[in-house]
Amino acid sequence: MPDKFTATNAASSGIELERKTLKELCRRSDRPGLVYLAQWALALLASGCGVYLALGTAWVWPAMLIHGAILSVPAYAMSHETAHGTAFRTRWLNELVLWITSLIYFEEPLHRRYTHTNHHTYTWHVGKDSQMPFDTPMTFGAWLAEVSGFALLHFHLTTLLRLASGRYTQVMREVVAADEFPRLRRNALIFIAVYAGIALAITLGASFPWWFLVLPWLLGRPVMLLFTLIQHVEMAENAPSILDSTRSFQSSPIASFLYLNMENHVEHHLYPQVPFYALPELHRAIKDQLPATDPGFWRTNLEVLSVVLRRSLGRNTRARSIRQAAHMITDGGFQKLSLRSMK
Amino acid sequence: MSDRWIDACAADDIEEEDVLGFDHDNRAYCIYRTPDGYFASDGICTHEDERLEDGIVIDNVIECPLHQGRFDVRTGEALSAPVCVNLQTYPVRVENGRVYLGLPAAE
């Protein structure tokens, strides 16, 4: 890795925040995370009741979609937050929740932490960022592979099998400390054993995990991926400034809850040490230095879909209102700039 | 035993549970004030080239601002991934309201 590379964060983006304010925002507490876990558990209980009541009817599918979104989006978001170690002040609690939520997210926790570490150092830098999930500029085919969940499921499955069998990729060797591989391998074997246990239970006739876990998980993953897709899609590769590589978007209270306030994604990349419960306050503290926040979750996603469709059809790719890097906007035709690193 | 005691800062330059960066002979150091007292270490994270003075102190732990790797400032022990290599620590003396950093004799 080049010696002179400056990590992508507030300093590389020219954003300033008084240390006293930053220190206040970074203050750690167990309470918000524990309250969140309790609210998440209640929401899962309620959506699980919805699935139970709908069993045997066609309503079971929308019920499982809702239950799956409530399962998958917070599991992703909490796994991400605990990978940073910012969710709880108490370390063992943070690591326990990282394990459980990573189990739901389907990624070995240390692999998650190390690749995400790399993602923050080299945010959206081609050939360096180990968490680029799709080729850029994005086409409709790549959008389908991403949002359906197939691309991520393939990546997670192959990653688990590689870690469990000790067949480490070049990317893994670059981002994970060499001494840590035995732990990653052990964890991957435990994960596979848990998943195999669930599969065995279903094979032997247990219907609970099928209707309340596996099918909702599969249905909820696309919702989760719509959240993660808009973090960086259509933004600039290889930019030192987070303002150019990353997108924040407006959000409803429900979406903010599911996503742990991570719609403030620019703010998170600028100051990753700020815990999820302080992100809205961080936004208020630096908003004068930031570009305008993109529109809400649905509108941003619809505009992205429109752009990738038009790109695949060889038409103009200017979005109506979301931010785009200049080179993403063409009158037809495009040049592939990067291949996904998550494969 | 330290051979050189360097005047780093005033004791009250650092708030409780905080860190102050200090450069000496082209090398970065950090002075910490924790509930257990004053401590000192190298100023750059052992994981990547990031200054720890921009990090936050939680009890006796310094958290790197870039990747949230953590070290025990009393011993330099690397506590959690992504940091795996311990941080070099140095003795500290507080006298007459000044914090002194103990360094080995210059080579």
PDB file of N, CA and C in Angstrom, chain A residues 123-213:
ATOM      1  N   THR A 123     -12.159   4.638   0.945  1.00  0.00           N
ATOM      2  CA  THR A 123     -13.558   4.681   0.528  1.00  0.00           C
ATOM      3  C   THR A 123     -13.718   4.892  -0.983  1.00  0.00           C
ATOM      4  N   TRP A 124     -14.293   3.848  -1.615  1.00  0.00           N
ATOM      5  CA  TRP A 124     -14.658   3.886  -3.034  1.00  0.00           C
ATOM      6  C   TRP A 124     -13.435   4.124  -3.936  1.00  0.00           C
ATOM      7  N   HIS A 125     -12.281   3.617  -3.511  1.00  0.00           N
ATOM      8  CA  HIS A 125     -11.064   3.705  -4.325  1.00  0.00           C
ATOM      9  C   HIS A 125     -10.863   2.377  -5.060  1.00  0.00           C
ATOM     10  N   VAL A 126     -10.844   2.476  -6.373  1.00  0.00           N
ATOM     11  CA  VAL A 126     -10.776   1.275  -7.218  1.00  0.00           C
ATOM     12  C   VAL A 126      -9.478   0.503  -6.943  1.00  0.00           C
ATOM     13  N   GLY A 127      -9.635  -0.801  -6.728  1.00  0.00           N
ATOM     14  CA  GLY A 127      -8.467  -1.652  -6.495  1.00  0.00           C
ATOM     15  C   GLY A 127      -7.958  -1.613  -5.071  1.00  0.00           C
ATOM     16  N   LYS A 128      -8.558  -0.760  -4.240  1.00  0.00           N
ATOM     17  CA  LYS A 128      -8.115  -0.664  -2.838  1.00  0.00           C
ATOM     18  C   LYS A 128      -9.248  -0.940  -1.860  1.00  0.00           C
ATOM     19  N   ASP A 129     -10.431  -0.416  -2.165  1.00  0.00           N
ATOM     20  CA  ASP A 129     -11.586  -0.585  -1.276  1.00  0.00           C
ATOM     21  C   ASP A 129     -12.105  -2.018  -1.415  1.00  0.00           C
ATOM     22  N   SER A 130     -12.060  -2.759  -0.318  1.00  0.00           N
ATOM     23  CA  SER A 130     -12.483  -4.172  -0.371  1.00  0.00           C
ATOM     24  C   SER A 130     -13.991  -4.331  -0.222  1.00  0.00           C
ATOM     25  N   GLN A 131     -14.717  -3.233  -0.110  1.00  0.00           N
ATOM     26  CA  GLN A 131     -16.173  -3.336   0.000  1.00  0.00           C
ATOM     27  C   GLN A 131     -16.874  -2.570  -1.126  1.00  0.00           C
ATOM     28  N   MET A 132     -16.417  -2.808  -2.348  1.00  0.00           N
ATOM     29  CA  MET A 132     -17.156  -2.278  -3.515  1.00  0.00           C
ATOM     30  C   MET A 132     -17.997  -3.435  -4.058  1.00  0.00           C
ATOM     31  N   PRO A 133     -19.315  -3.406  -3.831  1.00  0.00           N
ATOM     32  CA  PRO A 133     -20.129  -4.588  -4.125  1.00  0.00           C
ATOM     33  C   PRO A 133     -20.554  -4.732  -5.589  1.00  0.00           C
ATOM     34  N   PHE A 134     -20.350  -3.690  -6.401  1.00  0.00           N
ATOM     35  CA  PHE A 134     -20.786  -3.789  -7.805  1.00  0.00           C
ATOM     36  C   PHE A 134     -19.810  -3.008  -8.688  1.00  0.00           C
ATOM     37  N   ASP A 135     -19.832  -3.363  -9.996  1.00  0.00           N
ATOM     38  CA  ASP A 135     -19.006  -2.637 -10.956  1.00  0.00           C
ATOM     39  C   ASP A 135     -19.552  -1.219 -11.103  1.00  0.00           C
ATOM     40  N   THR A 136     -18.659  -0.304 -11.436  1.00  0.00           N
ATOM     41  CA  THR A 136     -19.128   1.066 -11.696  1.00  0.00           C
ATOM     42  C   THR A 136     -18.692   1.500 -13.087  1.00  0.00           C
ATOM     43  N   PRO A 137     -19.466   2.350 -13.747  1.00  0.00           N
ATOM     44  CA  PRO A 137     -20.830   2.773 -13.415  1.00  0.00           C
ATOM     45  C   PRO A 137     -21.788   1.571 -13.429  1.00  0.00           C
ATOM     46  N   MET A 138     -22.826   1.660 -12.637  1.00  0.00           N
ATOM     47  CA  MET A 138     -23.741   0.536 -12.487  1.00  0.00           C
ATOM     48  C   MET A 138     -24.689   0.431 -13.679  1.00  0.00           C
ATOM     49  N   THR A 139     -24.921  -0.828 -14.100  1.00  0.00           N
ATOM     50  CA  THR A 139     -25.906  -1.098 -15.153  1.00  0.00           C
ATOM     51  C   THR A 139     -27.129  -1.767 -14.531  1.00  0.00           C
ATOM     52  N   PHE A 140     -28.163  -1.962 -15.347  1.00  0.00           N
ATOM     53  CA  PHE A 140     -29.389  -2.585 -14.825  1.00  0.00           C
ATOM     54  C   PHE A 140     -29.124  -4.040 -14.387  1.00  0.00           C
ATOM     55  N   GLY A 141     -28.290  -4.735 -15.163  1.00  0.00           N
ATOM     56  CA  GLY A 141     -27.965  -6.121 -14.786  1.00  0.00           C
ATOM     57  C   GLY A 141     -27.292  -6.178 -13.425  1.00  0.00           C
ATOM     58  N   ALA A 142     -26.352  -5.263 -13.189  1.00  0.00           N
ATOM     59  CA  ALA A 142     -25.656  -5.221 -11.897  1.00  0.00           C
ATOM     60  C   ALA A 142     -26.636  -4.832 -10.789  1.00  0.00           C
ATOM     61  N   TRP A 143     -27.564  -3.940 -11.105  1.00  0.00           N
ATOM     62  CA  TRP A 143     -28.584  -3.521 -10.122  1.00  0.00           C
ATOM     63  C   TRP A 143     -29.432  -4.730  -9.699  1.00  0.00           C
ATOM     64  N   LEU A 144     -29.850  -5.527 -10.704  1.00  0.00           N
ATOM     65  CA  LEU A 144     -30.650  -6.723 -10.403  1.00  0.00           C
ATOM     66  C   LEU A 144     -29.879  -7.697  -9.528  1.00  0.00           C
ATOM     67  N   ALA A 145     -28.616  -7.949  -9.897  1.00  0.00           N
ATOM     68  CA  ALA A 145     -27.784  -8.887  -9.123  1.00  0.00           C
ATOM     69  C   ALA A 145     -27.610  -8.388  -7.693  1.00  0.00           C
ATOM     70  N   GLU A 146     -27.480  -7.069  -7.551  1.00  0.00           N
ATOM     71  CA  GLU A 146     -27.256  -6.484  -6.228  1.00  0.00           C
ATOM     72  C   GLU A 146     -28.533  -6.506  -5.388  1.00  0.00           C
ATOM     73  N   VAL A 147     -29.599  -5.943  -5.948  1.00  0.00           N
ATOM     74  CA  VAL A 147     -30.816  -5.746  -5.148  1.00  0.00           C
ATOM     75  C   VAL A 147     -31.556  -7.067  -4.885  1.00  0.00           C
ATOM     76  N   SER A 148     -31.424  -8.030  -5.775  1.00  0.00           N
ATOM     77  CA  SER A 148     -32.056  -9.336  -5.527  1.00  0.00           C
ATOM     78  C   SER A 148     -31.401 -10.042  -4.341  1.00  0.00           C
ATOM     79  N   GLY A 149     -30.170  -9.661  -4.045  1.00  0.00           N
ATOM     80  CA  GLY A 149     -29.452 -10.319  -2.955  1.00  0.00           C
ATOM     81  C   GLY A 149     -28.545 -11.444  -3.425  1.00  0.00           C
ATOM     82  N   PHE A 150     -28.626 -11.803  -4.708  1.00  0.00           N
ATOM     83  CA  PHE A 150     -27.829 -12.938  -5.195  1.00  0.00           C
ATOM     84  C   PHE A 150     -26.331 -12.650  -5.121  1.00  0.00           C
ATOM     85  N   ALA A 151     -25.933 -11.452  -5.524  1.00  0.00           N
ATOM     86  CA  ALA A 151     -24.497 -11.132  -5.533  1.00  0.00           C
ATOM     87  C   ALA A 151     -23.926 -11.184  -4.118  1.00  0.00           C
ATOM     88  N   LEU A 152     -24.663 -10.611  -3.159  1.00  0.00           N
ATOM     89  CA  LEU A 152     -24.154 -10.595  -1.780  1.00  0.00           C
ATOM     90  C   LEU A 152     -24.171 -11.995  -1.177  1.00  0.00           C
ATOM     91  N   LEU A 153     -25.234 -12.755  -1.470  1.00  0.00           N
ATOM     92  CA  LEU A 153     -25.310 -14.117  -0.934  1.00  0.00           C
ATOM     93  C   LEU A 153     -24.148 -14.961  -1.474  1.00  0.00           C
ATOM     94  N   HIS A 154     -23.865 -14.805  -2.753  1.00  0.00           N
ATOM     95  CA  HIS A 154     -22.741 -15.536  -3.362  1.00  0.00           C
ATOM     96  C   HIS A 154     -21.429 -15.141  -2.683  1.00  0.00           C
ATOM     97  N   PHE A 155     -21.252 -13.835  -2.460  1.00  0.00           N
ATOM     98  CA  PHE A 155     -20.032 -13.350  -1.808  1.00  0.00           C
ATOM     99  C   PHE A 155     -19.925 -13.890  -0.384  1.00  0.00           C
ATOM    100  N   HIS A 156     -21.024 -13.830   0.350  1.00  0.00           N
ATOM    101  CA  HIS A 156     -20.989 -14.281   1.740  1.00  0.00           C
ATOM    102  C   HIS A 156     -20.741 -15.785   1.838  1.00  0.00           C
ATOM    103  N   LEU A 157     -21.383 -16.550   0.939  1.00  0.00           N
ATOM    104  CA  LEU A 157     -21.187 -18.009   0.964  1.00  0.00           C
ATOM    105  C   LEU A 157     -19.744 -18.372   0.629  1.00  0.00           C
ATOM    106  N   THR A 158     -19.219 -17.792  -0.443  1.00  0.00           N
ATOM    107  CA  THR A 158     -17.844 -18.135  -0.843  1.00  0.00           C
ATOM    108  C   THR A 158     -16.844 -17.651   0.214  1.00  0.00           C
ATOM    109  N   THR A 159     -17.121 -16.498   0.823  1.00  0.00           N
ATOM    110  CA  THR A 159     -16.219 -15.991   1.866  1.00  0.00           C
ATOM    111  C   THR A 159     -16.188 -16.947   3.062  1.00  0.00           C
ATOM    112  N   LEU A 160     -17.383 -17.397   3.485  1.00  0.00           N
ATOM    113  CA  LEU A 160     -17.442 -18.329   4.620  1.00  0.00           C
ATOM    114  C   LEU A 160     -16.689 -19.618   4.301  1.00  0.00           C
ATOM    115  N   LEU A 161     -16.919 -20.154   3.105  1.00  0.00           N
ATOM    116  CA  LEU A 161     -16.278 -21.417   2.734  1.00  0.00           C
ATOM    117  C   LEU A 161     -14.764 -21.241   2.608  1.00  0.00           C
ATOM    118  N   ARG A 162     -14.345 -20.117   2.059  1.00  0.00           N
ATOM    119  CA  ARG A 162     -12.903 -19.854   1.939  1.00  0.00           C
ATOM    120  C   ARG A 162     -12.260 -19.726   3.317  1.00  0.00           C
ATOM    121  N   LEU A 163     -12.913 -18.998   4.209  1.00  0.00           N
ATOM    122  CA  LEU A 163     -12.347 -18.831   5.549  1.00  0.00           C
ATOM    123  C   LEU A 163     -12.304 -20.167   6.280  1.00  0.00           C
ATOM    124  N   ALA A 164     -13.375 -20.943   6.147  1.00  0.00           N
ATOM    125  CA  ALA A 164     -13.444 -22.225   6.858  1.00  0.00           C
ATOM    126  C   ALA A 164     -12.412 -23.217   6.344  1.00  0.00           C
ATOM    127  N   SER A 165     -12.109 -23.124   5.054  1.00  0.00           N
ATOM    128  CA  SER A 165     -11.169 -24.095   4.475  1.00  0.00           C
ATOM    129  C   SER A 165      -9.742 -23.550   4.410  1.00  0.00           C
ATOM    130  N   GLY A 166      -9.558 -22.309   4.857  1.00  0.00           N
ATOM    131  CA  GLY A 166      -8.212 -21.730   4.852  1.00  0.00           C
ATOM    132  C   GLY A 166      -7.735 -21.327   3.470  1.00  0.00           C
ATOM    133  N   ARG A 167      -8.628 -21.202   2.519  1.00  0.00           N
ATOM    134  CA  ARG A 167      -8.227 -20.763   1.163  1.00  0.00           C
ATOM    135  C   ARG A 167      -8.484 -19.249   1.063  1.00  0.00           C
ATOM    136  N   TYR A 168      -7.541 -18.482   1.575  1.00  0.00           N
ATOM    137  CA  TYR A 168      -7.735 -17.044   1.687  1.00  0.00           C
ATOM    138  C   TYR A 168      -7.430 -16.343   0.368  1.00  0.00           C
ATOM    139  N   THR A 169      -8.241 -15.344   0.047  1.00  0.00           N
ATOM    140  CA  THR A 169      -8.036 -14.588  -1.194  1.00  0.00           C
ATOM    141  C   THR A 169      -6.946 -13.533  -0.982  1.00  0.00           C
ATOM    142  N   GLN A 170      -6.518 -12.951  -2.083  1.00  0.00           N
ATOM    143  CA  GLN A 170      -5.521 -11.882  -2.028  1.00  0.00           C
ATOM    144  C   GLN A 170      -6.058 -10.709  -1.209  1.00  0.00           C
ATOM    145  N   VAL A 171      -7.344 -10.391  -1.434  1.00  0.00           N
ATOM    146  CA  VAL A 171      -7.945  -9.267  -0.691  1.00  0.00           C
ATOM    147  C   VAL A 171      -7.920  -9.560   0.813  1.00  0.00           C
ATOM    148  N   MET A 172      -8.288 -10.794   1.188  1.00  0.00           N
ATOM    149  CA  MET A 172      -8.266 -11.149   2.618  1.00  0.00           C
ATOM    150  C   MET A 172      -6.860 -10.979   3.187  1.00  0.00           C
ATOM    151  N   ARG A 173      -5.870 -11.452   2.459  1.00  0.00           N
ATOM    152  CA  ARG A 173      -4.487 -11.374   2.954  1.00  0.00           C
ATOM    153  C   ARG A 173      -4.023  -9.927   3.072  1.00  0.00           C
ATOM    154  N   GLU A 174      -4.570  -9.062   2.223  1.00  0.00           N
ATOM    155  CA  GLU A 174      -4.171  -7.650   2.268  1.00  0.00           C
ATOM    156  C   GLU A 174      -4.812  -6.903   3.433  1.00  0.00           C
ATOM    157  N   VAL A 175      -6.050  -7.262   3.787  1.00  0.00           N
ATOM    158  CA  VAL A 175      -6.759  -6.440   4.780  1.00  0.00           C
ATOM    159  C   VAL A 175      -6.789  -7.042   6.189  1.00  0.00           C
ATOM    160  N   VAL A 176      -6.574  -8.344   6.309  1.00  0.00           N
ATOM    161  CA  VAL A 176      -6.651  -8.992   7.629  1.00  0.00           C
ATOM    162  C   VAL A 176      -5.238  -9.199   8.165  1.00  0.00           C
ATOM    163  N   ALA A 177      -5.032  -8.910   9.458  1.00  0.00           N
ATOM    164  CA  ALA A 177      -3.730  -9.160  10.070  1.00  0.00           C
ATOM    165  C   ALA A 177      -3.442 -10.664  10.038  1.00  0.00           C
ATOM    166  N   ALA A 178      -2.214 -11.040   9.660  1.00  0.00           N
ATOM    167  CA  ALA A 178      -1.877 -12.451   9.442  1.00  0.00           C
ATOM    168  C   ALA A 178      -2.163 -13.317  10.671  1.00  0.00           C
ATOM    169  N   ASP A 179      -1.912 -12.779  11.859  1.00  0.00           N
ATOM    170  CA  ASP A 179      -2.114 -13.558  13.095  1.00  0.00           C
ATOM    171  C   ASP A 179      -3.577 -13.895  13.347  1.00  0.00           C
ATOM    172  N   GLU A 180      -4.465 -13.187  12.698  1.00  0.00           N
ATOM    173  CA  GLU A 180      -5.894 -13.329  12.999  1.00  0.00           C
ATOM    174  C   GLU A 180      -6.572 -14.452  12.222  1.00  0.00           C
ATOM    175  N   PHE A 181      -5.923 -14.992  11.198  1.00  0.00           N
ATOM    176  CA  PHE A 181      -6.604 -15.969  10.347  1.00  0.00           C
ATOM    177  C   PHE A 181      -7.120 -17.203  11.111  1.00  0.00           C
ATOM    178  N   PRO A 182      -6.371 -17.734  12.083  1.00  0.00           N
ATOM    179  CA  PRO A 182      -6.941 -18.883  12.834  1.00  0.00           C
ATOM    180  C   PRO A 182      -8.275 -18.545  13.500  1.00  0.00           C
ATOM    181  N   ARG A 183      -8.404 -17.312  14.018  1.00  0.00           N
ATOM    182  CA  ARG A 183      -9.672 -16.920  14.647  1.00  0.00           C
ATOM    183  C   ARG A 183     -10.781 -16.809  13.604  1.00  0.00           C
ATOM    184  N   LEU A 184     -10.457 -16.240  12.453  1.00  0.00           N
ATOM    185  CA  LEU A 184     -11.461 -16.114  11.392  1.00  0.00           C
ATOM    186  C   LEU A 184     -11.927 -17.508  10.954  1.00  0.00           C
ATOM    187  N   ARG A 185     -10.966 -18.434  10.843  1.00  0.00           N
ATOM    188  CA  ARG A 185     -11.302 -19.786  10.400  1.00  0.00           C
ATOM    189  C   ARG A 185     -12.206 -20.480  11.428  1.00  0.00           C
ATOM    190  N   ARG A 186     -11.841 -20.345  12.705  1.00  0.00           N
ATOM    191  CA  ARG A 186     -12.667 -20.941  13.758  1.00  0.00           C
ATOM    192  C   ARG A 186     -14.079 -20.365  13.729  1.00  0.00           C
ATOM    193  N   ASN A 187     -14.168 -19.036  13.630  1.00  0.00           N
ATOM    194  CA  ASN A 187     -15.486 -18.391  13.609  1.00  0.00           C
ATOM    195  C   ASN A 187     -16.316 -18.851  12.411  1.00  0.00           C
ATOM    196  N   ALA A 188     -15.672 -18.965  11.243  1.00  0.00           N
ATOM    197  CA  ALA A 188     -16.396 -19.392  10.036  1.00  0.00           C
ATOM    198  C   ALA A 188     -16.934 -20.807  10.224  1.00  0.00           C
ATOM    199  N   LEU A 189     -16.157 -21.667  10.861  1.00  0.00           N
ATOM    200  CA  LEU A 189     -16.622 -23.046  11.102  1.00  0.00           C
ATOM    201  C   LEU A 189     -17.821 -23.044  12.053  1.00  0.00           C
ATOM    202  N   ILE A 190     -17.782 -22.179  13.067  1.00  0.00           N
ATOM    203  CA  ILE A 190     -18.930 -22.083  13.994  1.00  0.00           C
ATOM    204  C   ILE A 190     -20.171 -21.592  13.235  1.00  0.00           C
ATOM    205  N   PHE A 191     -19.987 -20.573  12.405  1.00  0.00           N
ATOM    206  CA  PHE A 191     -21.108 -20.042  11.624  1.00  0.00           C
ATOM    207  C   PHE A 191     -21.711 -21.141  10.747  1.00  0.00           C
ATOM    208  N   ILE A 192     -20.845 -21.869  10.052  1.00  0.00           N
ATOM    209  CA  ILE A 192     -21.347 -22.930   9.160  1.00  0.00           C
ATOM    210  C   ILE A 192     -22.093 -23.985   9.970  1.00  0.00           C
ATOM    211  N   ALA A 193     -21.593 -24.313  11.152  1.00  0.00           N
ATOM    212  CA  ALA A 193     -22.267 -25.310  12.003  1.00  0.00           C
ATOM    213  C   ALA A 193     -23.660 -24.819  12.395  1.00  0.00           C
ATOM    214  N   VAL A 194     -23.770 -23.533  12.728  1.00  0.00           N
ATOM    215  CA  VAL A 194     -25.085 -22.976  13.108  1.00  0.00           C
ATOM    216  C   VAL A 194     -26.045 -23.037  11.922  1.00  0.00           C
ATOM    217  N   TYR A 195     -25.566 -22.610  10.749  1.00  0.00           N
ATOM    218  CA  TYR A 195     -26.430 -22.624   9.560  1.00  0.00           C
ATOM    219  C   TYR A 195     -26.820 -24.057   9.199  1.00  0.00           C
ATOM    220  N   ALA A 196     -25.869 -24.980   9.340  1.00  0.00           N
ATOM    221  CA  ALA A 196     -26.158 -26.390   9.031  1.00  0.00           C
ATOM    222  C   ALA A 196     -27.198 -26.929  10.012  1.00  0.00           C
ATOM    223  N   GLY A 197     -27.104 -26.489  11.264  1.00  0.00           N
ATOM    224  CA  GLY A 197     -28.076 -26.923  12.270  1.00  0.00           C
ATOM    225  C   GLY A 197     -29.477 -26.452  11.906  1.00  0.00           C
ATOM    226  N   ILE A 198     -29.582 -25.212  11.448  1.00  0.00           N
ATOM    227  CA  ILE A 198     -30.893 -24.677  11.038  1.00  0.00           C
ATOM    228  C   ILE A 198     -31.419 -25.458   9.830  1.00  0.00           C
ATOM    229  N   ALA A 199     -30.538 -25.722   8.859  1.00  0.00           N
ATOM    230  CA  ALA A 199     -30.947 -26.471   7.659  1.00  0.00           C
ATOM    231  C   ALA A 199     -31.392 -27.880   8.038  1.00  0.00           C
ATOM    232  N   LEU A 200     -30.679 -28.486   8.968  1.00  0.00           N
ATOM    233  CA  LEU A 200     -31.020 -29.844   9.400  1.00  0.00           C
ATOM    234  C   LEU A 200     -32.386 -29.855  10.092  1.00  0.00           C
ATOM    235  N   ALA A 201     -32.607 -28.863  10.934  1.00  0.00           N
ATOM    236  CA  ALA A 201     -33.888 -28.780  11.650  1.00  0.00           C
ATOM    237  C   ALA A 201     -35.042 -28.680  10.658  1.00  0.00           C
ATOM    238  N   ILE A 202     -34.846 -27.859   9.607  1.00  0.00           N
ATOM    239  CA  ILE A 202     -35.913 -27.706   8.605  1.00  0.00           C
ATOM    240  C   ILE A 202     -36.109 -29.016   7.853  1.00  0.00           C
ATOM    241  N   THR A 203     -34.991 -29.673   7.511  1.00  0.00           N
ATOM    242  CA  THR A 203     -35.067 -30.947   6.795  1.00  0.00           C
ATOM    243  C   THR A 203     -35.818 -31.989   7.624  1.00  0.00           C
ATOM    244  N   LEU A 204     -35.628 -31.934   8.926  1.00  0.00           N
ATOM    245  CA  LEU A 204     -36.287 -32.916   9.805  1.00  0.00           C
ATOM    246  C   LEU A 204     -37.726 -32.525  10.137  1.00  0.00           C
ATOM    247  N   GLY A 205     -38.190 -31.411   9.553  1.00  0.00           N
ATOM    248  CA  GLY A 205     -39.609 -31.082   9.689  1.00  0.00           C
ATOM    249  C   GLY A 205     -39.935 -29.876  10.538  1.00  0.00           C
ATOM    250  N   ALA A 206     -38.927 -29.184  11.075  1.00  0.00           N
ATOM    251  CA  ALA A 206     -39.212 -27.984  11.875  1.00  0.00           C
ATOM    252  C   ALA A 206     -39.641 -26.859  10.936  1.00  0.00           C
ATOM    253  N   SER A 207     -40.859 -26.368  11.109  1.00  0.00           N
ATOM    254  CA  SER A 207     -41.345 -25.335  10.180  1.00  0.00           C
ATOM    255  C   SER A 207     -41.068 -23.925  10.688  1.00  0.00           C
ATOM    256  N   PHE A 208     -40.848 -23.767  12.003  1.00  0.00           N
ATOM    257  CA  PHE A 208     -40.657 -22.425  12.571  1.00  0.00           C
ATOM    258  C   PHE A 208     -39.518 -21.666  11.884  1.00  0.00           C
ATOM    259  N   PRO A 209     -38.291 -22.263  11.795  1.00  0.00           N
ATOM    260  CA  PRO A 209     -37.204 -21.488  11.158  1.00  0.00           C
ATOM    261  C   PRO A 209     -37.473 -21.174   9.696  1.00  0.00           C
ATOM    262  N   TRP A 210     -38.239 -21.989   9.020  1.00  0.00           N
ATOM    263  CA  TRP A 210     -38.527 -21.762   7.610  1.00  0.00           C
ATOM    264  C   TRP A 210     -39.393 -20.525   7.417  1.00  0.00           C
ATOM    265  N   TRP A 211     -40.510 -20.437   8.194  1.00  0.00           N
ATOM    266  CA  TRP A 211     -41.472 -19.350   8.017  1.00  0.00           C
ATOM    267  C   TRP A 211     -41.077 -18.066   8.749  1.00  0.00           C
ATOM    268  N   PHE A 212     -40.299 -18.204   9.824  1.00  0.00           N
ATOM    269  CA  PHE A 212     -40.007 -17.022  10.646  1.00  0.00           C
ATOM    270  C   PHE A 212     -38.563 -16.537  10.518  1.00  0.00           C
ATOM    271  N   LEU A 213     -37.724 -17.336   9.859  1.00  0.00           N
ATOM    272  CA  LEU A 213     -36.313 -16.951   9.759  1.00  0.00           C
ATOM    273  C   LEU A 213     -35.810 -16.974   8.313  1.00  0.00           C
TER     274      LEU A 213
END
